[in-house]
Amino acid sequence: VSEAQLNNGIEAQCRARGLRLTGQRRLIAQLITEATDHPDILELHRRARVSDPRIALSTVYRTLNKLEGAGIVVSHNFRGGPSRYELASKSCHDHLIDVQTGAVLDFQDRRVDRAIEKIARALGFEVVDHRLEVHVIPSRAL
Amino acid sequence: VSEAQLNNGIEAQCRARGLRLTGQRRLIAQLITEATDHPDILELHRRARVSDPRIALSTVYRTLNKLEGAGIVVSHNFRGGPSRYELASKSCHDHLIDVQTGAVLDFQDRRVDRAIEKIARALGFEVVDHRLEVHVIPSRAL
DNA sequence: GTAGGTGCAAATCTTTTGCCGAGCG
DNA sequence: CGCTCGGCAAAAGATTTGCACCTAC
């Protein structure tokens, strides 16, 4: 799937949710789509200003809140810092965080998902969602 | 293990880390020890003022930062809200969060721990720590 | 006695909101 | 044209910090 298609995807999703497609939203959608890191709002604002120097920080906040509410992006709060965002379609995974460098690595593993399902069910609940953050150090550092 | 002993435990740990034992710290240690919920700073401050009406909010912040740095308490940032604290000795577990009521249920499960270990090792890392937050709804709500 | 702790107020950081003019549909 | 959106500035919420005084060790 190309980036252009993904971007079309996010715009289509906005339309489907009744969100208007303004220049700012298209720009933010593109930035989120092409991001491989997990940028926070300030970083997204910085990147957005390259193309649109007049875009306001509050617009970035409002847009990401809308996109999150619509289930198009998801946010993470690693170690209590500012919220960091990524496309929901990229996010059926969890995060490995190198505590020495702060680098974030994505991973996906069914064992974790299955274990979580079983635990919740045993306690009388159904899983809506989960967040797993694994803090690690490189093996050779030991 | 009685609460008094646990409280002695936390004071001993403070001494071991070179943290001075002031009245405020003893009080906060006791509050954290006897808490069964996961109070945030404001709530701890509220509870502390019952015994010591002059205790400052910043003291609670500073104390919890020290205790966290010393590994005596751990903090959690559920859905980006204010940090909520609990004794590290109580915290070898993860959290189930009822998205309807906000209630937090603790659980502990070796399957998750083992799965996480395997994943990290496969990617060339060693696990230092992890945070798992499972958002759920009661089964009968479906 | 001194290094570290406390209270208070102000600063900082992150996020939200009120207002009003502008643009999508 | 109506309803939503965006920019700006101010507010709100969470946390940290500077400073002067105080206290555990």
XYZ file of N, CA and C (backbone and C1' of nucleotides) in Angstrom, chain B residues 20 22 24-25 56 59 62, chain C residues 3-9:
70
model
N 16.133 11.455 54.058
C 15.816 11.822 55.437
C 14.375 11.526 55.772
N 11.440 12.755 57.448
C 10.754 13.879 58.060
C 9.331 13.447 58.372
N 6.639 14.724 57.215
C 5.869 14.668 55.976
C 6.106 13.360 55.244
N 7.346 12.922 55.198
C 7.642 11.682 54.474
C 7.034 10.482 55.157
N 2.549 21.045 51.959
C 2.416 21.690 50.656
C 2.299 20.659 49.535
N 5.548 19.516 48.208
C 6.213 18.502 49.035
C 5.773 17.111 48.622
N 7.508 16.391 45.361
C 8.938 16.118 45.544
C 9.151 14.766 46.207
P 27.435 21.237 53.334
O 26.666 20.026 52.642
C 26.727 18.717 53.215
C 25.343 18.101 53.197
C 24.619 18.238 51.858
O 24.025 16.990 51.544
C 23.282 19.170 53.583
P 23.253 16.769 50.143
O 21.742 16.645 50.613
C 21.419 15.847 51.741
C 20.065 16.278 52.259
C 18.987 16.356 51.188
O 17.878 15.624 51.669
C 19.015 18.332 52.455
P 16.516 15.601 50.894
O 15.661 16.580 51.808
C 15.350 16.171 53.139
C 14.235 17.025 53.698
C 12.985 17.096 52.830
O 11.853 17.059 53.701
C 13.849 19.264 53.118
P 10.411 17.137 53.123
O 10.019 18.646 53.407
C 9.899 19.099 54.752
C 9.332 20.514 54.758
C 8.083 20.691 53.907
O 7.051 21.235 54.714
C 9.710 22.350 53.370
P 5.578 21.331 54.146
O 5.422 22.898 53.925
C 5.762 23.815 54.942
C 5.607 25.246 54.442
C 4.368 25.506 53.580
O 3.778 26.749 53.993
C 6.328 26.064 52.353
P 2.356 27.224 53.466
O 2.727 28.265 52.319
C 3.609 29.363 52.617
C 4.070 30.022 51.338
C 2.977 30.170 50.273
O 2.742 31.557 50.049
C 5.040 29.417 49.339
P 1.542 31.990 48.995
O 2.412 32.489 47.759
C 3.678 33.113 48.008
C 4.422 33.248 46.699
C 3.512 33.579 45.519
O 4.145 34.552 44.693
C 4.684 31.571 45.072
